[in-house]
Amino acid sequence: MFATDVIVKNKIKPNTKSSAVLNWVKEMTKLCQPVHVQWCDGSEAEKTALTKEAVKQGIFIALNQKKLPGCYYHRSHPDDVARSEDRTFICTPTEEEAGPTNNWAAPTEMYSKLKSLCKGGMRGRTMYVVPYLMGPLGSPLTKVGIELTDSIYVVLSMRIMTRMGQIAYKHLGDGENFNRGLHCMLDLKPEGRYIAHFPQDNAVISTSSNYGGNVLLGKKCLALRIGSYLAAKEGWLAEHMLILSAESPSGEKTFVTAAFPSACGKTNFAMLVPPPHFSGWKIRTVGDDIAWMKPGPDGRLYAINPEAGYFGVAPGTNLETNPNAMATISHDTIYTNVALTPDLDVWWEGKTKIPPPKLIDWKGNPWTPDSKEHAAHANSRFAAPMRNNPAFAPEADDPNGVPISAIIFGGRRATTMPLVYQAFNWIHGIYVGATMSSETTAAATGVVGQVRRDPMAMLPFCGYNMGLYLRHWLRMRKGLSVPPRIFHVNWFRRDENGKFLWPGFGENMRVLKWIIDRTHGRANAWEAPLGWVPEPRDFDLSGMENFDLEKMAKVQAINFEEWRREALSHDELFFKLYSDLPKELMLQRELLVARL
Ligand code: GTP
Ligand code: SPV
Ligand code: MN
C-alpha cells in the first residue's frame, strides 16, 4: 500500500545550495533510508504529478471534477483523525521550561527514542523535501521551515497551507536558521505516535500519524508551539487567533483578532457575512487560525497571518452559515474524512438540512439517513488556498501586517458566559484570556463536551511554560502605546432546552459592530462586575427575526451564583501554574471576587 515510486524527472537533484539544508537532509536520509529523495519546488507541474500519483496509489480519490474542479478526497486511518494532545511533547532541557500544562520529555531521551523509531522508517518509500515559508514574503516575522515527509498528502496539503517551494530557499539564503521538521508515517498506530518539539533546536519530529494538526508541521508545531517559544525570546506573540478586517460603509477599516479554542468558530467569524441590516459593511479574512503579532514603530500591535490556506472544520459549514467558506472550498481543495455521494460530491452533517439518501461514509462504508453513526467524521476537514476566499483580505500579503484594534477571547460555554463583555484594561484583559474556558471538541482526541481552562486558546499550543507565557503577555504592554482593547464573547450559550440562545454566524456582526464602536470610543457601556457590557440602546438588534430585548437580556445575563462557582474554578488552573503565575493575575482574581 505504501510503495511510493513517484519521482518526477529532475527532482532527484537538490534544488538548493544551502549546505545546512543539504547536510541535514543527508543525515535524515541516512536515518530513514528512503529509496528516493524528491526535492519539491512548489510548481504546478509538481502538483499535477503528485496528485496523479496520489490517485494512482489510492491516497486520493478524484472528486467530481465538474462540480468540484481540482478537488480531491482523502481518508485518514480511523485511529488518526484529530490532534493527539497526549502524544504531543515539549522537549526542553528542564521540565520547568515546558511547564505544568505540557507533556515533557528530556531531549536526549526523546531524540534517541524517535531515532530508533524512524530508523529505516521510509524504506521503499520516497522522502519529499518540502521547503516553505510561514508568513508573507519580506516580513521580518516570516520564518523558514523544511519538512521531510513520506506522505504525498502532507506535501500537497503543505502546498495549500504554506507558501511552499523555491521561495523558501531564497528567503533562507546561506543562513542556517530554519525549522527542521521530520515526519515519518510509519504504521499509523497510536502507540508509535509522537509529536515532539525541540524548541531550543527549532526542530519537530512527528511519527505514526497522517492527520493535519499532527503532521502539517508549519501549522501548530512551528507557527504556534515553536513560534510561541521564539516569540517570548524575540518580543512578539504567536497566537491561536483569526485576523479579520472590517470596513464600514464610510470606508473606515478596523482590524480585529480573536482567540477561540479548536472548533469554536474562528474560521466562521473570520469569513462572516453581515446580515442585510449591515449592508455596506465588508468583512474580509486576513487569517482564520493563527496570528503572529508584534508592536510596530507607532506603538500599535501589528498582526500577520503566517499561513496561506485554511484547514477548516467541515461539519456545520453550509451556504447559510458560511457562504464564503462554501465558495472557498468549491475548487482546488483537499477534503479529509467527509462523506461521499454516489456522483463523487462531498457531504457532511449540516451541509444540507436533508441528507442525501445514499452516501459512502468517512470510513468507506455505505450510509443512509437511518444509519446510527455520522456520515462524516465530526473533525472532518477541508484544506483550501486562502486566495479562493471571496472575502480574502489583500492585507494577508502585507509584510508589515495589520494594526489590531481589538483582541477577542471566547470559548464554547453552555452556561455562565454572556454573549459579550469588554475587559477594563490590558491586565484585566489578560486575566480574562488566561482564565478562558471551553467545552472540548472533536478537534483533539478524547472526551468531547467537557469544560476545561484553555488560557488564550493556547493550552494545546503553548511551546513553553504557561505561567511565563502569561507573564510575556503582560510584558508586551510596555511596547504598546496604543494597546488593543480586549473583549470576551460566547456564541454558544444555551437555554433550558439545550438550544443556542444566540443565532451566531452572520449575526455575530452585531457583536463585532459593538466591539468596533467601543474601540473607536463610540458606544456606551455599563460597568458590570465582569467588565463593560453593552447598553441595550447601543446594541443593534434591528432586522432580527425572533430576537428581542428580552432574549438579549437572557443571553447577556450575569448569574452571580454561576460566577462565584466560575471564579472558584479558576483556582484549579492557578494552582497548576502557581510557581510561575504573575501576581497581577492573582490580584485580578481578588478584584473579581470583590466585585461579585
Ligand atoms: P479550528 O480549525 O479547529 O481551530 O476551528 P475554528 O475555531 O476555526 O472553528 P470553526 O469556525 O470551524 O467552527 C467550528 C464549528 O462551530 C463548526 O461546526 C461551525 O459550524 C460552528 N460554529 C461556528 N460559529 C458558530 C456560531 O456563531 N454559532 C454556532 N452555534 N456555531 C458556530
Ligand atoms: C485546531 O485543532 O485548532 C486546528 C486543526 O486548527 S489542526 O490543524 O488539526 O490542529
Ligand atoms: Mn485551530
mmCIF file with all atom_site columns, C-alpha atoms in Angstrom, residues 9 33 38 45 53 61 69 140 160 165 173 181 184 189 202 233 274 280 330 375 384 390 395 429 449 462 490 520 534:
data_model
loop_
_atom_site.group_PDB
_atom_site.id
_atom_site.type_symbol
_atom_site.label_atom_id
_atom_site.label_alt_id
_atom_site.label_comp_id
_atom_site.label_asym_id
_atom_site.label_entity_id
_atom_site.label_seq_id
_atom_site.pdbx_PDB_ins_code
_atom_site.Cartn_x
_atom_site.Cartn_y
_atom_site.Cartn_z
_atom_site.occupancy
_atom_site.B_iso_or_equiv
_atom_site.pdbx_formal_charge
_atom_site.auth_seq_id
_atom_site.auth_comp_id
_atom_site.auth_asym_id
_atom_site.auth_atom_id
_atom_site.pdbx_PDB_model_num
ATOM 1  C CA . LYS A 1 9   ? 12.193  13.964 -13.626 1.00 0.00 ? 9   LYS A CA 1
ATOM 2  C CA . GLN A 1 33  ? 16.581  5.168  4.347   1.00 0.00 ? 33  GLN A CA 1
ATOM 3  C CA . GLN A 1 38  ? 12.429  14.217 -4.072  1.00 0.00 ? 38  GLN A CA 1
ATOM 4  C CA . ALA A 1 45  ? 3.845   20.599 -12.721 1.00 0.00 ? 45  ALA A CA 1
ATOM 5  C CA . GLU A 1 53  ? 0.441   9.643  -8.145  1.00 0.00 ? 53  GLU A CA 1
ATOM 6  C CA . ILE A 1 61  ? -9.987  9.853  -4.708  1.00 0.00 ? 61  ILE A CA 1
ATOM 7  C CA . PRO A 1 69  ? -12.750 21.186 -10.098 1.00 0.00 ? 69  PRO A CA 1
ATOM 8  C CA . PRO A 1 140 ? 10.554  40.463 9.412   1.00 0.00 ? 140 PRO A CA 1
ATOM 9  C CA . ILE A 1 160 ? -2.007  24.795 0.165   1.00 0.00 ? 160 ILE A CA 1
ATOM 10 C CA . GLY A 1 165 ? 8.695   25.946 -2.789  1.00 0.00 ? 165 GLY A CA 1
ATOM 11 C CA . GLY A 1 173 ? 19.889  32.234 1.508   1.00 0.00 ? 173 GLY A CA 1
ATOM 12 C CA . GLY A 1 181 ? 10.698  19.069 10.594  1.00 0.00 ? 181 GLY A CA 1
ATOM 13 C CA . CYS A 1 184 ? 7.571   9.606  9.271   1.00 0.00 ? 184 CYS A CA 1
ATOM 14 C CA . LYS A 1 189 ? -0.606  3.047  15.079  1.00 0.00 ? 189 LYS A CA 1
ATOM 15 C CA . ASN A 1 202 ? 13.923  24.759 16.247  1.00 0.00 ? 202 ASN A CA 1
ATOM 16 C CA . LYS A 1 233 ? 12.580  35.248 23.257  1.00 0.00 ? 233 LYS A CA 1
ATOM 17 C CA . PRO A 1 274 ? -23.079 40.579 7.674   1.00 0.00 ? 274 PRO A CA 1
ATOM 18 C CA . GLY A 1 280 ? -22.313 48.376 3.151   1.00 0.00 ? 280 GLY A CA 1
ATOM 19 C CA . SER A 1 330 ? -15.642 24.728 -4.329  1.00 0.00 ? 330 SER A CA 1
ATOM 20 C CA . ALA A 1 375 ? -21.576 10.067 7.710   1.00 0.00 ? 375 ALA A CA 1
ATOM 21 C CA . ALA A 1 384 ? -8.195  25.236 0.733   1.00 0.00 ? 384 ALA A CA 1
ATOM 22 C CA . PRO A 1 390 ? -14.230 35.681 -1.993  1.00 0.00 ? 390 PRO A CA 1
ATOM 23 C CA . GLU A 1 395 ? -3.523  42.693 3.541   1.00 0.00 ? 395 GLU A CA 1
ATOM 24 C CA . GLY A 1 429 ? -7.971  41.501 29.586  1.00 0.00 ? 429 GLY A CA 1
ATOM 25 C CA . GLY A 1 449 ? -18.017 18.494 25.785  1.00 0.00 ? 449 GLY A CA 1
ATOM 26 C CA . CYS A 1 462 ? 1.970   26.862 24.069  1.00 0.00 ? 462 CYS A CA 1
ATOM 27 C CA . ASN A 1 490 ? -19.581 33.339 23.831  1.00 0.00 ? 490 ASN A CA 1
ATOM 28 C CA . HIS A 1 520 ? -13.322 53.938 18.480  1.00 0.00 ? 520 HIS A CA 1
ATOM 29 C CA . PRO A 1 534 ? -23.436 46.907 26.076  1.00 0.00 ? 534 PRO A CA 1
#
